[in-house]
Amino acid sequence: MTIGSTVVGAAVSVAMDKNEGIIARFRTMAIHRGSILVGHVVGSVMQSLASVLSSAPSASPSASAPPTPPSWNGWPPSA
């Protein structure tokens, strides 16, 4: 799913650049045709990697076990 969203994100970014005219400007410069796509892909991969790494600590198991259903709602009452 992450790979798919990364590919879609890069494709949408390239399409937006093409519609906004930046691709036409780049054609007047001496850069490789694939550099635009490579730049978007690298940026999307870095963004996805940062997202996965930032959510990894929240997915790791905690040191203590989760509370059992009776204890989280205060039942049974302690004496």
GROMACS .gro file of N, CA and C in nm:
model
  237
    1MET      N    1   0.082  -0.118   0.000
    1MET     CA    2   0.000   0.000   0.000
    1MET      C    3   0.088   0.126   0.000
    2THR      N    4   0.195   0.120   0.075
    2THR     CA    5   0.287   0.234   0.079
    2THR      C    6   0.351   0.257  -0.056
    3ILE      N    7   0.389   0.149  -0.121
    3ILE     CA    8   0.452   0.160  -0.253
    3ILE      C    9   0.354   0.219  -0.354
    4GLY      N   10   0.230   0.172  -0.348
    4GLY     CA   11   0.128   0.224  -0.440
    4GLY      C   12   0.102   0.371  -0.420
    5SER      N   13   0.092   0.413  -0.294
    5SER     CA   14   0.067   0.555  -0.269
    5SER      C   15   0.187   0.641  -0.308
    6THR      N   16   0.307   0.587  -0.295
    6THR     CA   17   0.426   0.661  -0.337
    6THR      C   18   0.428   0.681  -0.488
    7VAL      N   19   0.393   0.576  -0.561
    7VAL     CA   20   0.391   0.584  -0.708
    7VAL      C   21   0.283   0.682  -0.754
    8VAL      N   22   0.166   0.673  -0.692
    8VAL     CA   23   0.057   0.763  -0.730
    8VAL      C   24   0.094   0.908  -0.698
    9GLY      N   25   0.156   0.929  -0.582
    9GLY     CA   26   0.197   1.064  -0.545
    9GLY      C   27   0.296   1.123  -0.643
   10ALA      N   28   0.392   1.044  -0.686
   10ALA     CA   29   0.490   1.093  -0.784
   10ALA      C   30   0.423   1.121  -0.918
   11ALA      N   31   0.332   1.036  -0.959
   11ALA     CA   32   0.264   1.056  -1.088
   11ALA      C   33   0.178   1.182  -1.085
   12VAL      N   34   0.108   1.204  -0.975
   12VAL     CA   35   0.024   1.323  -0.964
   12VAL      C   36   0.111   1.449  -0.963
   13SER      N   37   0.223   1.444  -0.894
   13SER     CA   38   0.312   1.560  -0.889
   13SER      C   39   0.367   1.594  -1.028
   14VAL      N   40   0.405   1.493  -1.103
   14VAL     CA   41   0.457   1.517  -1.238
   14VAL      C   42   0.346   1.573  -1.327
   15ALA      N   43   0.225   1.518  -1.314
   15ALA     CA   44   0.113   1.568  -1.396
   15ALA      C   45   0.081   1.713  -1.361
   16MET      N   46   0.085   1.747  -1.232
   16MET     CA   47   0.061   1.886  -1.193
   16MET      C   48   0.168   1.978  -1.248
   17ASP      N   49   0.294   1.935  -1.243
   17ASP     CA   50   0.402   2.017  -1.298
   17ASP      C   51   0.384   2.038  -1.448
   18LYS      N   52   0.339   1.933  -1.516
   18LYS     CA   53   0.319   1.944  -1.660
   18LYS      C   54   0.208   2.043  -1.692
   19ASN      N   55   0.100   2.041  -1.614
   19ASN     CA   56  -0.011   2.133  -1.639
   19ASN      C   57   0.023   2.276  -1.602
   20GLU      N   58   0.110   2.295  -1.504
   20GLU     CA   59   0.145   2.429  -1.461
   20GLU      C   60   0.252   2.493  -1.548
   21GLY      N   61   0.314   2.418  -1.637
   21GLY     CA   62   0.409   2.475  -1.731
   21GLY      C   63   0.555   2.467  -1.691
   22ILE      N   64   0.585   2.408  -1.576
   22ILE     CA   65   0.725   2.401  -1.535
   22ILE      C   66   0.803   2.305  -1.626
   23ILE      N   67   0.736   2.203  -1.680
   23ILE     CA   68   0.803   2.109  -1.771
   23ILE      C   69   0.847   2.183  -1.897
   24ALA      N   70   0.766   2.273  -1.947
   24ALA     CA   71   0.804   2.351  -2.066
   24ALA      C   72   0.926   2.437  -2.037
   25ARG      N   73   0.933   2.489  -1.916
   25ARG     CA   74   1.050   2.570  -1.879
   25ARG      C   75   1.175   2.482  -1.869
   26PHE      N   76   1.158   2.363  -1.813
   26PHE     CA   77   1.273   2.272  -1.801
   26PHE      C   78   1.324   2.226  -1.937
   27ARG      N   79   1.237   2.220  -2.036
   27ARG     CA   80   1.280   2.177  -2.170
   27ARG      C   81   1.377   2.275  -2.233
   28THR      N   82   1.374   2.399  -2.190
   28THR     CA   83   1.468   2.497  -2.244
   28THR      C   84   1.605   2.486  -2.178
   29MET      N   85   1.611   2.414  -2.066
   29MET     CA   86   1.738   2.397  -1.994
   29MET      C   87   1.804   2.267  -2.035
   30ALA      N   88   1.932   2.259  -2.006
   30ALA     CA   89   2.009   2.139  -2.042
   30ALA      C   90   2.006   2.039  -1.927
   31ILE      N   91   1.888   1.979  -1.904
   31ILE     CA   92   1.877   1.874  -1.803
   31ILE      C   93   1.821   1.749  -1.869
   32HIS      N   94   1.846   1.635  -1.808
   32HIS     CA   95   1.800   1.508  -1.861
   32HIS      C   96   1.648   1.498  -1.846
   33ARG      N   97   1.582   1.433  -1.942
   33ARG     CA   98   1.436   1.424  -1.939
   33ARG      C   99   1.384   1.350  -1.817
   34GLY      N  100   1.459   1.247  -1.775
   34GLY     CA  101   1.414   1.165  -1.663
   34GLY      C  102   1.440   1.226  -1.526
   35SER      N  103   1.513   1.338  -1.523
   35SER     CA  104   1.549   1.395  -1.393
   35SER      C  105   1.428   1.447  -1.317
   36ILE      N  106   1.326   1.491  -1.387
   36ILE     CA  107   1.204   1.539  -1.321
   36ILE      C  108   1.134   1.424  -1.252
   37LEU      N  109   1.117   1.314  -1.322
   37LEU     CA  110   1.053   1.197  -1.264
   37LEU      C  111   1.136   1.141  -1.150
   38VAL      N  112   1.266   1.132  -1.168
   38VAL     CA  113   1.354   1.080  -1.063
   38VAL      C  114   1.346   1.169  -0.938
   39GLY      N  115   1.343   1.299  -0.957
   39GLY     CA  116   1.332   1.390  -0.844
   39GLY      C  117   1.202   1.372  -0.767
   40HIS      N  118   1.093   1.355  -0.839
   40HIS     CA  119   0.965   1.333  -0.772
   40HIS      C  120   0.961   1.199  -0.701
   41VAL      N  121   1.015   1.096  -0.763
   41VAL     CA  122   1.016   0.963  -0.702
   41VAL      C  123   1.102   0.963  -0.576
   42VAL      N  124   1.220   1.022  -0.582
   42VAL     CA  125   1.307   1.027  -0.464
   42VAL      C  126   1.240   1.106  -0.352
   43GLY      N  127   1.177   1.216  -0.385
   43GLY     CA  128   1.107   1.294  -0.284
   43GLY      C  129   0.992   1.218  -0.221
   44SER      N  130   0.915   1.146  -0.303
   44SER     CA  131   0.804   1.068  -0.251
   44SER      C  132   0.851   0.951  -0.165
   45VAL      N  133   0.959   0.886  -0.206
   45VAL     CA  134   1.014   0.775  -0.127
   45VAL      C  135   1.064   0.826   0.008
   46MET      N  136   1.131   0.939   0.008
   46MET     CA  137   1.180   0.994   0.135
   46MET      C  138   1.064   1.032   0.226
   47GLN      N  139   0.958   1.088   0.169
   47GLN     CA  140   0.841   1.125   0.248
   47GLN      C  141   0.773   1.001   0.304
   48SER      N  142   0.760   0.897   0.225
   48SER     CA  143   0.698   0.773   0.274
   48SER      C  144   0.784   0.705   0.379
   49LEU      N  145   0.914   0.707   0.360
   49LEU     CA  146   1.005   0.648   0.458
   49LEU      C  147   0.998   0.722   0.591
   50ALA      N  148   0.992   0.853   0.585
   50ALA     CA  149   0.978   0.932   0.708
   50ALA      C  150   0.846   0.903   0.777
   51SER      N  151   0.742   0.884   0.699
   51SER     CA  152   0.611   0.853   0.756
   51SER      C  153   0.611   0.717   0.824
   52VAL      N  154   0.671   0.619   0.760
   52VAL     CA  155   0.676   0.485   0.818
   52VAL      C  156   0.763   0.483   0.943
   53LEU      N  157   0.875   0.552   0.938
   53LEU     CA  158   0.964   0.554   1.055
   53LEU      C  159   0.905   0.631   1.172
   54SER      N  160   0.828   0.734   1.143
   54SER     CA  161   0.769   0.810   1.253
   54SER      C  162   0.652   0.737   1.317
   55SER      N  163   0.589   0.645   1.243
   55SER     CA  164   0.478   0.570   1.302
   55SER      C  165   0.523   0.438   1.361
   56ALA      N  166   0.648   0.399   1.342
   56ALA     CA  167   0.698   0.270   1.395
   56ALA      C  168   0.696   0.264   1.547
   57PRO      N  169   0.735   0.368   1.621
   57PRO     CA  170   0.731   0.357   1.767
   57PRO      C  171   0.590   0.337   1.822
   58SER      N  172   0.491   0.392   1.757
   58SER     CA  173   0.355   0.375   1.806
   58SER      C  174   0.302   0.236   1.778
   59ALA      N  175   0.360   0.166   1.682
   59ALA     CA  176   0.316   0.031   1.649
   59ALA      C  177   0.388  -0.075   1.731
   60SER      N  178   0.494  -0.038   1.800
   60SER     CA  179   0.568  -0.136   1.878
   60SER      C  180   0.492  -0.170   2.006
   61PRO      N  181   0.507  -0.293   2.053
   61PRO     CA  182   0.436  -0.332   2.175
   61PRO      C  183   0.492  -0.258   2.296
   62SER      N  184   0.404  -0.227   2.387
   62SER     CA  185   0.448  -0.154   2.506
   62SER      C  186   0.511  -0.251   2.607
   63ALA      N  187   0.577  -0.195   2.708
   63ALA     CA  188   0.644  -0.277   2.808
   63ALA      C  189   0.544  -0.347   2.898
   64SER      N  190   0.431  -0.284   2.923
   64SER     CA  191   0.331  -0.347   3.007
   64SER      C  192   0.215  -0.396   2.922
   65ALA      N  193   0.145  -0.495   2.975
   65ALA     CA  194   0.031  -0.549   2.902
   65ALA      C  195  -0.085  -0.450   2.907
   66PRO      N  196  -0.168  -0.450   2.806
   66PRO     CA  197  -0.282  -0.359   2.808
   66PRO      C  198  -0.377  -0.397   2.920
   67PRO      N  199  -0.453  -0.302   2.971
   67PRO     CA  200  -0.544  -0.334   3.081
   67PRO      C  201  -0.655  -0.428   3.035
   68THR      N  202  -0.700  -0.510   3.125
   68THR     CA  203  -0.811  -0.600   3.093
   68THR      C  204  -0.941  -0.520   3.097
   69PRO      N  205  -1.042  -0.563   3.027
   69PRO     CA  206  -1.166  -0.485   3.021
   69PRO      C  207  -1.226  -0.445   3.157
   70PRO      N  208  -1.228  -0.530   3.259
   70PRO     CA  209  -1.286  -0.485   3.385
   70PRO      C  210  -1.205  -0.375   3.453
   71SER      N  211  -1.074  -0.369   3.434
   71SER     CA  212  -0.994  -0.272   3.507
   71SER      C  213  -0.998  -0.134   3.445
   72TRP      N  214  -1.020  -0.122   3.315
   72TRP     CA  215  -1.018   0.012   3.256
   72TRP      C  216  -1.143   0.091   3.286
   73ASN      N  217  -1.252   0.025   3.321
   73ASN     CA  218  -1.372   0.102   3.353
   73ASN      C  219  -1.397   0.112   3.503
   74GLY      N  220  -1.299   0.067   3.583
   74GLY     CA  221  -1.311   0.081   3.728
   74GLY      C  222  -1.387  -0.030   3.796
   75TRP      N  223  -1.417  -0.137   3.726
   75TRP     CA  224  -1.491  -0.248   3.786
   75TRP      C  225  -1.397  -0.363   3.809
   76PRO      N  226  -1.394  -0.434   3.910
   76PRO     CA  227  -1.473  -0.417   4.030
   76PRO      C  228  -1.417  -0.307   4.118
   77PRO      N  229  -1.500  -0.242   4.195
   77PRO     CA  230  -1.450  -0.134   4.281
   77PRO      C  231  -1.356  -0.188   4.388
   78SER      N  232  -1.249  -0.113   4.411
   78SER     CA  233  -1.154  -0.158   4.512
   78SER      C  234  -1.209  -0.124   4.649
   79ALA      N  235  -1.174  -0.209   4.744
   79ALA     CA  236  -1.228  -0.190   4.882
   79ALA      C  237  -1.155  -0.089   4.960
   0.00000   0.00000   0.00000
